[in-house]
Amino acid sequence: MKKLKIILLLLPVIFVGLQFTNPPRTNPPVVNDLAATNPPPAEITALLRAACYDCHSHETKWPLYSRIAPSSWLVVGDVNEGREHLNFSDWPTDADAAAKKLDRINEVLGYKEMPPTKYTLLHPEARLTEAQFKKLLDWSDTAGAPKK
Ligand code: HEC
């Protein structure tokens, strides 16, 4: 019984201590937003902003649980990794590089890998309907094609 009491007393202390390990949440300046070079239709921009920008841009809306360890480690880690792979705030100015990104977007949307389920569980506004998936697929299919 005594051991249990000690553990219960220590838990809040550990929790407070963990808060010193919160990783930094950054939102660096936007370098070159997708809309500056490859402006998609307004509807597509809105879908990307609702479903992708939290992890693939410098305009992350950090939720409360991203400020509290241990969930902060997971959220900040996902955003940093997401930005490394695809960053709508640092969109390639080179047409070939941009086309490659669009290909990858098309691929993950085709498999419905993105937005990740762990994210849409907590962000219902980021859930995409079949029709919205289709719109994003059509856009990413044609936006990267060379202009005729
Ligand atoms: C919860 C954060 C999160 C959200 C929201 C999110 N992604 Fe991702 N995305 C990641 C992470 C992390 C990776 C890298 C690891 C992986 O591939 O799973 C990634 C990888 C990718 C890649 C692969 C890039 C490459 O070529 O390596 C693409 C493309 C992508 N995401 C597109 C999207 C699109 C489009 C949306 C919105 C419909 C979206 N993501 C929403 C976190 C996210």
PDB file of C-alpha atoms and ligand atoms in Angstrom:
ATOM      1  CA  MET A   1       0.000   0.000   0.000  1.00  0.00           C
ATOM      2  CA  LYS A   2       2.791   2.353   0.867  1.00  0.00           C
ATOM      3  CA  LYS A   3       4.444   1.764  -2.498  1.00  0.00           C
ATOM      4  CA  LEU A   4       1.204   2.550  -4.316  1.00  0.00           C
ATOM      5  CA  LYS A   5       0.877   5.805  -2.392  1.00  0.00           C
ATOM      6  CA  ILE A   6       4.396   6.818  -3.344  1.00  0.00           C
ATOM      7  CA  ILE A   7       3.738   6.040  -6.988  1.00  0.00           C
ATOM      8  CA  LEU A   8       0.493   8.019  -6.956  1.00  0.00           C
ATOM      9  CA  LEU A   9       2.261  10.960  -5.348  1.00  0.00           C
ATOM     10  CA  LEU A  10       5.070  10.799  -7.892  1.00  0.00           C
ATOM     11  CA  LEU A  11       2.855  10.713 -10.985  1.00  0.00           C
ATOM     12  CA  PRO A  12       2.008  14.430 -11.022  1.00  0.00           C
ATOM     13  CA  VAL A  13       5.646  15.263 -10.370  1.00  0.00           C
ATOM     14  CA  ILE A  14       6.690  13.159 -13.358  1.00  0.00           C
ATOM     15  CA  PHE A  15       3.968  14.758 -15.481  1.00  0.00           C
ATOM     16  CA  VAL A  16       5.171  18.254 -14.600  1.00  0.00           C
ATOM     17  CA  GLY A  17       8.759  17.226 -15.245  1.00  0.00           C
ATOM     18  CA  LEU A  18       7.791  15.918 -18.688  1.00  0.00           C
ATOM     19  CA  GLN A  19       6.525  19.377 -19.603  1.00  0.00           C
ATOM     20  CA  PHE A  20      10.124  20.576 -19.769  1.00  0.00           C
ATOM     21  CA  THR A  21      10.654  18.158 -22.666  1.00  0.00           C
ATOM     22  CA  ASN A  22       8.060  19.723 -24.985  1.00  0.00           C
ATOM     23  CA  PRO A  23       9.675  20.095 -28.420  1.00  0.00           C
ATOM     24  CA  PRO A  24       9.466  23.524 -30.074  1.00  0.00           C
ATOM     25  CA  ARG A  25       6.413  24.180 -32.267  1.00  0.00           C
ATOM     26  CA  THR A  26       7.604  26.258 -35.173  1.00  0.00           C
ATOM     27  CA  ASN A  27       5.792  28.151 -37.928  1.00  0.00           C
ATOM     28  CA  PRO A  28       8.637  29.541 -40.044  1.00  0.00           C
ATOM     29  CA  PRO A  29       7.865  32.249 -42.640  1.00  0.00           C
ATOM     30  CA  VAL A  30       6.124  31.040 -45.804  1.00  0.00           C
ATOM     31  CA  VAL A  31       8.784  30.842 -48.543  1.00  0.00           C
ATOM     32  CA  ASN A  32       6.703  30.137 -51.628  1.00  0.00           C
ATOM     33  CA  ASP A  33       3.133  29.005 -51.118  1.00  0.00           C
ATOM     34  CA  LEU A  34       1.635  26.612 -53.657  1.00  0.00           C
ATOM     35  CA  ALA A  35      -0.838  29.361 -54.599  1.00  0.00           C
ATOM     36  CA  ALA A  36       2.035  31.664 -55.643  1.00  0.00           C
ATOM     37  CA  THR A  37       3.340  29.385 -58.419  1.00  0.00           C
ATOM     38  CA  ASN A  38       0.687  26.751 -59.192  1.00  0.00           C
ATOM     39  CA  PRO A  39      -2.523  28.463 -58.062  1.00  0.00           C
ATOM     40  CA  PRO A  40      -5.170  25.709 -57.831  1.00  0.00           C
ATOM     41  CA  PRO A  41      -8.913  26.484 -58.044  1.00  0.00           C
ATOM     42  CA  ALA A  42     -10.204  28.073 -54.805  1.00  0.00           C
ATOM     43  CA  GLU A  43     -12.090  24.894 -53.912  1.00  0.00           C
ATOM     44  CA  ILE A  44      -8.891  22.816 -54.071  1.00  0.00           C
ATOM     45  CA  THR A  45      -6.945  25.354 -52.033  1.00  0.00           C
ATOM     46  CA  ALA A  46      -9.662  25.190 -49.364  1.00  0.00           C
ATOM     47  CA  LEU A  47      -9.544  21.364 -49.255  1.00  0.00           C
ATOM     48  CA  LEU A  48      -5.747  21.289 -49.001  1.00  0.00           C
ATOM     49  CA  ARG A  49      -5.810  23.915 -46.270  1.00  0.00           C
ATOM     50  CA  ALA A  50      -8.434  21.981 -44.307  1.00  0.00           C
ATOM     51  CA  ALA A  51      -6.916  18.514 -44.710  1.00  0.00           C
ATOM     52  CA  CYS A  52      -3.162  18.906 -45.288  1.00  0.00           C
ATOM     53  CA  TYR A  53      -1.758  22.279 -44.232  1.00  0.00           C
ATOM     54  CA  ASP A  54      -1.464  21.408 -40.521  1.00  0.00           C
ATOM     55  CA  CYS A  55       1.342  18.939 -41.342  1.00  0.00           C
ATOM     56  CA  HIS A  56       2.528  20.076 -44.774  1.00  0.00           C
ATOM     57  CA  SER A  57       2.953  23.840 -44.412  1.00  0.00           C
ATOM     58  CA  HIS A  58       4.347  26.545 -42.181  1.00  0.00           C
ATOM     59  CA  GLU A  59       0.801  27.526 -41.216  1.00  0.00           C
ATOM     60  CA  THR A  60       0.219  24.753 -38.687  1.00  0.00           C
ATOM     61  CA  LYS A  61      -2.629  25.350 -36.250  1.00  0.00           C
ATOM     62  CA  TRP A  62      -1.120  23.829 -33.116  1.00  0.00           C
ATOM     63  CA  PRO A  63      -3.776  22.154 -30.951  1.00  0.00           C
ATOM     64  CA  LEU A  64      -3.647  22.216 -27.144  1.00  0.00           C
ATOM     65  CA  TYR A  65      -2.373  18.627 -26.971  1.00  0.00           C
ATOM     66  CA  SER A  66       0.634  19.630 -29.087  1.00  0.00           C
ATOM     67  CA  ARG A  67       1.729  21.726 -26.073  1.00  0.00           C
ATOM     68  CA  ILE A  68       1.491  18.934 -23.508  1.00  0.00           C
ATOM     69  CA  ALA A  69       3.947  16.025 -23.226  1.00  0.00           C
ATOM     70  CA  PRO A  70       3.828  13.214 -24.111  1.00  0.00           C
ATOM     71  CA  SER A  71       1.360  13.932 -26.984  1.00  0.00           C
ATOM     72  CA  SER A  72       3.455  16.982 -27.972  1.00  0.00           C
ATOM     73  CA  TRP A  73       6.303  14.665 -29.048  1.00  0.00           C
ATOM     74  CA  LEU A  74       4.028  12.829 -31.479  1.00  0.00           C
ATOM     75  CA  VAL A  75       2.377  15.894 -32.986  1.00  0.00           C
ATOM     76  CA  VAL A  76       5.560  17.937 -33.413  1.00  0.00           C
ATOM     77  CA  GLY A  77       7.331  14.866 -34.827  1.00  0.00           C
ATOM     78  CA  ASP A  78       4.578  14.326 -37.412  1.00  0.00           C
ATOM     79  CA  VAL A  79       4.573  17.962 -38.491  1.00  0.00           C
ATOM     80  CA  ASN A  80       8.358  18.110 -38.826  1.00  0.00           C
ATOM     81  CA  GLU A  81       8.381  14.894 -40.831  1.00  0.00           C
ATOM     82  CA  GLY A  82       5.402  15.939 -42.922  1.00  0.00           C
ATOM     83  CA  ARG A  83       7.064  19.245 -43.841  1.00  0.00           C
ATOM     84  CA  GLU A  84      10.237  17.431 -44.834  1.00  0.00           C
ATOM     85  CA  HIS A  85       8.361  15.290 -47.346  1.00  0.00           C
ATOM     86  CA  LEU A  86       5.948  17.863 -48.716  1.00  0.00           C
ATOM     87  CA  ASN A  87       5.700  21.547 -47.890  1.00  0.00           C
ATOM     88  CA  PHE A  88       2.994  23.709 -49.444  1.00  0.00           C
ATOM     89  CA  SER A  89       4.731  26.750 -47.901  1.00  0.00           C
ATOM     90  CA  ASP A  90       7.944  25.952 -49.748  1.00  0.00           C
ATOM     91  CA  TRP A  91       6.527  24.767 -53.050  1.00  0.00           C
ATOM     92  CA  PRO A  92       9.161  23.997 -55.734  1.00  0.00           C
ATOM     93  CA  THR A  93       9.558  26.766 -58.314  1.00  0.00           C
ATOM     94  CA  ASP A  94      11.031  24.218 -60.731  1.00  0.00           C
ATOM     95  CA  ALA A  95       8.228  22.756 -62.916  1.00  0.00           C
ATOM     96  CA  ASP A  96       9.658  19.212 -62.894  1.00  0.00           C
ATOM     97  CA  ALA A  97      10.067  19.173 -59.133  1.00  0.00           C
ATOM     98  CA  ALA A  98       6.518  20.489 -58.706  1.00  0.00           C
ATOM     99  CA  ALA A  99       5.185  17.809 -61.081  1.00  0.00           C
ATOM    100  CA  LYS A 100       6.910  15.126 -58.974  1.00  0.00           C
ATOM    101  CA  LYS A 101       5.243  16.442 -55.822  1.00  0.00           C
ATOM    102  CA  LEU A 102       1.865  16.405 -57.561  1.00  0.00           C
ATOM    103  CA  ASP A 103       2.487  12.804 -58.630  1.00  0.00           C
ATOM    104  CA  ARG A 104       3.173  11.799 -55.040  1.00  0.00           C
ATOM    105  CA  ILE A 105       0.073  13.669 -53.859  1.00  0.00           C
ATOM    106  CA  ASN A 106      -1.968  11.834 -56.487  1.00  0.00           C
ATOM    107  CA  GLU A 107      -0.530   8.520 -55.323  1.00  0.00           C
ATOM    108  CA  VAL A 108      -1.217   8.932 -51.581  1.00  0.00           C
ATOM    109  CA  LEU A 109      -4.721  10.259 -52.270  1.00  0.00           C
ATOM    110  CA  GLY A 110      -5.412   7.306 -54.562  1.00  0.00           C
ATOM    111  CA  TYR A 111      -4.661   4.969 -51.661  1.00  0.00           C
ATOM    112  CA  LYS A 112      -6.393   7.305 -49.178  1.00  0.00           C
ATOM    113  CA  GLU A 113      -3.193   7.277 -47.113  1.00  0.00           C
ATOM    114  CA  MET A 114      -3.554  10.978 -46.458  1.00  0.00           C
ATOM    115  CA  PRO A 115      -4.824  12.685 -44.390  1.00  0.00           C
ATOM    116  CA  PRO A 116      -3.783  10.056 -41.772  1.00  0.00           C
ATOM    117  CA  THR A 117      -6.617   8.455 -39.786  1.00  0.00           C
ATOM    118  CA  LYS A 118      -5.035   9.404 -36.468  1.00  0.00           C
ATOM    119  CA  TYR A 119      -5.413  13.008 -37.625  1.00  0.00           C
ATOM    120  CA  THR A 120      -8.973  12.849 -38.989  1.00  0.00           C
ATOM    121  CA  LEU A 121     -10.140  11.135 -35.788  1.00  0.00           C
ATOM    122  CA  LEU A 122      -9.323  14.349 -33.935  1.00  0.00           C
ATOM    123  CA  HIS A 123     -10.037  16.720 -36.855  1.00  0.00           C
ATOM    124  CA  PRO A 124     -13.422  15.808 -38.349  1.00  0.00           C
ATOM    125  CA  GLU A 125     -13.249  18.937 -40.554  1.00  0.00           C
ATOM    126  CA  ALA A 126     -10.301  17.329 -42.373  1.00  0.00           C
ATOM    127  CA  ARG A 127     -12.252  14.201 -43.375  1.00  0.00           C
ATOM    128  CA  LEU A 128     -12.622  14.028 -47.139  1.00  0.00           C
ATOM    129  CA  THR A 129     -15.732  12.707 -48.838  1.00  0.00           C
ATOM    130  CA  GLU A 130     -15.485  10.494 -51.922  1.00  0.00           C
ATOM    131  CA  ALA A 131     -16.345  13.513 -54.078  1.00  0.00           C
ATOM    132  CA  GLN A 132     -13.615  15.593 -52.431  1.00  0.00           C
ATOM    133  CA  PHE A 133     -11.033  12.835 -52.909  1.00  0.00           C
ATOM    134  CA  LYS A 134     -12.048  12.723 -56.563  1.00  0.00           C
ATOM    135  CA  LYS A 135     -11.622  16.491 -56.968  1.00  0.00           C
ATOM    136  CA  LEU A 136      -8.163  16.421 -55.409  1.00  0.00           C
ATOM    137  CA  LEU A 137      -7.212  13.418 -57.548  1.00  0.00           C
ATOM    138  CA  ASP A 138      -8.335  15.128 -60.749  1.00  0.00           C
ATOM    139  CA  TRP A 139      -6.490  18.286 -59.798  1.00  0.00           C
ATOM    140  CA  SER A 140      -3.218  16.510 -58.925  1.00  0.00           C
ATOM    141  CA  ASP A 141      -3.543  14.480 -62.129  1.00  0.00           C
ATOM    142  CA  THR A 142      -3.716  17.492 -64.433  1.00  0.00           C
ATOM    143  CA  ALA A 143      -2.020  20.358 -62.550  1.00  0.00           C
ATOM    144  CA  GLY A 144       1.456  18.933 -63.103  1.00  0.00           C
ATOM    145  CA  ALA A 145       0.982  18.153 -66.795  1.00  0.00           C
ATOM    146  CA  PRO A 146       2.908  20.390 -69.191  1.00  0.00           C
ATOM    147  CA  LYS A 147       0.804  23.283 -70.512  1.00  0.00           C
ATOM    148  CA  LYS A 148      -0.351  22.636 -74.082  1.00  0.00           C
TER     149      LYS A 148
HETATM  150  C1  HEC B   1      -1.090  14.473 -39.263  1.00  0.00           C
HETATM  151  C2  HEC B   1      -0.212  15.103 -40.190  1.00  0.00           C
HETATM  152  C3  HEC B   1      -0.471  14.959 -41.681  1.00  0.00           C
HETATM  153  C4  HEC B   1      -1.562  15.392 -42.409  1.00  0.00           C
HETATM  154  C5  HEC B   1      -2.800  16.101 -41.897  1.00  0.00           C
HETATM  155  C6  HEC B   1      -1.286  15.066 -43.781  1.00  0.00           C
HETATM  156  N1  HEC B   1      -0.060  14.455 -43.879  1.00  0.00           N
HETATM  157 FE1  HEC B   1       0.882  13.853 -45.572  1.00  0.00          FE
HETATM  158  N2  HEC B   1       2.447  13.111 -44.476  1.00  0.00           N
HETATM  159  C7  HEC B   1       2.585  13.211 -43.117  1.00  0.00           C
HETATM  160  C8  HEC B   1       3.819  12.560 -42.705  1.00  0.00           C
HETATM  161  C9  HEC B   1       4.317  12.455 -41.275  1.00  0.00           C
HETATM  162  C10 HEC B   1       4.428  12.069 -43.881  1.00  0.00           C
HETATM  163  C11 HEC B   1       5.748  11.312 -44.018  1.00  0.00           C
HETATM  164  C12 HEC B   1       5.654   9.924 -43.561  1.00  0.00           C
HETATM  165  C13 HEC B   1       4.713   9.095 -44.388  1.00  0.00           C
HETATM  166  O1  HEC B   1       4.886   9.017 -45.615  1.00  0.00           O
HETATM  167  O2  HEC B   1       3.768   8.552 -43.799  1.00  0.00           O
HETATM  168  C14 HEC B   1       3.548  12.432 -44.974  1.00  0.00           C
HETATM  169  C15 HEC B   1       3.794  12.128 -46.300  1.00  0.00           C
HETATM  170  C16 HEC B   1       3.054  12.620 -47.361  1.00  0.00           C
HETATM  171  C17 HEC B   1       3.407  12.467 -48.743  1.00  0.00           C
HETATM  172  C18 HEC B   1       4.599  11.703 -49.261  1.00  0.00           C
HETATM  173  C19 HEC B   1       5.665  12.672 -49.715  1.00  0.00           C
HETATM  174  C20 HEC B   1       6.816  11.923 -50.364  1.00  0.00           C
HETATM  175  O3  HEC B   1       6.870  11.890 -51.579  1.00  0.00           O
HETATM  176  O4  HEC B   1       7.619  11.366 -49.642  1.00  0.00           O
HETATM  177  C21 HEC B   1       2.446  13.092 -49.477  1.00  0.00           C
HETATM  178  C22 HEC B   1       2.393  13.237 -51.000  1.00  0.00           C
HETATM  179  C23 HEC B   1       1.475  13.631 -48.557  1.00  0.00           C
HETATM  180  N3  HEC B   1       1.859  13.328 -47.276  1.00  0.00           N
HETATM  181  C24 HEC B   1       0.339  14.304 -48.918  1.00  0.00           C
HETATM  182  C25 HEC B   1      -0.640  14.750 -48.040  1.00  0.00           C
HETATM  183  C26 HEC B   1      -1.892  15.365 -48.464  1.00  0.00           C
HETATM  184  C27 HEC B   1      -2.261  15.636 -49.915  1.00  0.00           C
HETATM  185  C28 HEC B   1      -2.593  15.633 -47.325  1.00  0.00           C
HETATM  186  C29 HEC B   1      -3.979  16.210 -47.237  1.00  0.00           C
HETATM  187  C30 HEC B   1      -5.008  15.561 -48.001  1.00  0.00           C
HETATM  188  C31 HEC B   1      -1.769  15.208 -46.192  1.00  0.00           C
HETATM  189  N4  HEC B   1      -0.616  14.660 -46.672  1.00  0.00           N
HETATM  190  C32 HEC B   1      -2.129  15.346 -44.847  1.00  0.00           C
HETATM  191  C33 HEC B   1       1.706  13.836 -42.259  1.00  0.00           C
HETATM  192  C34 HEC B   1       0.473  14.370 -42.613  1.00  0.00           C
END
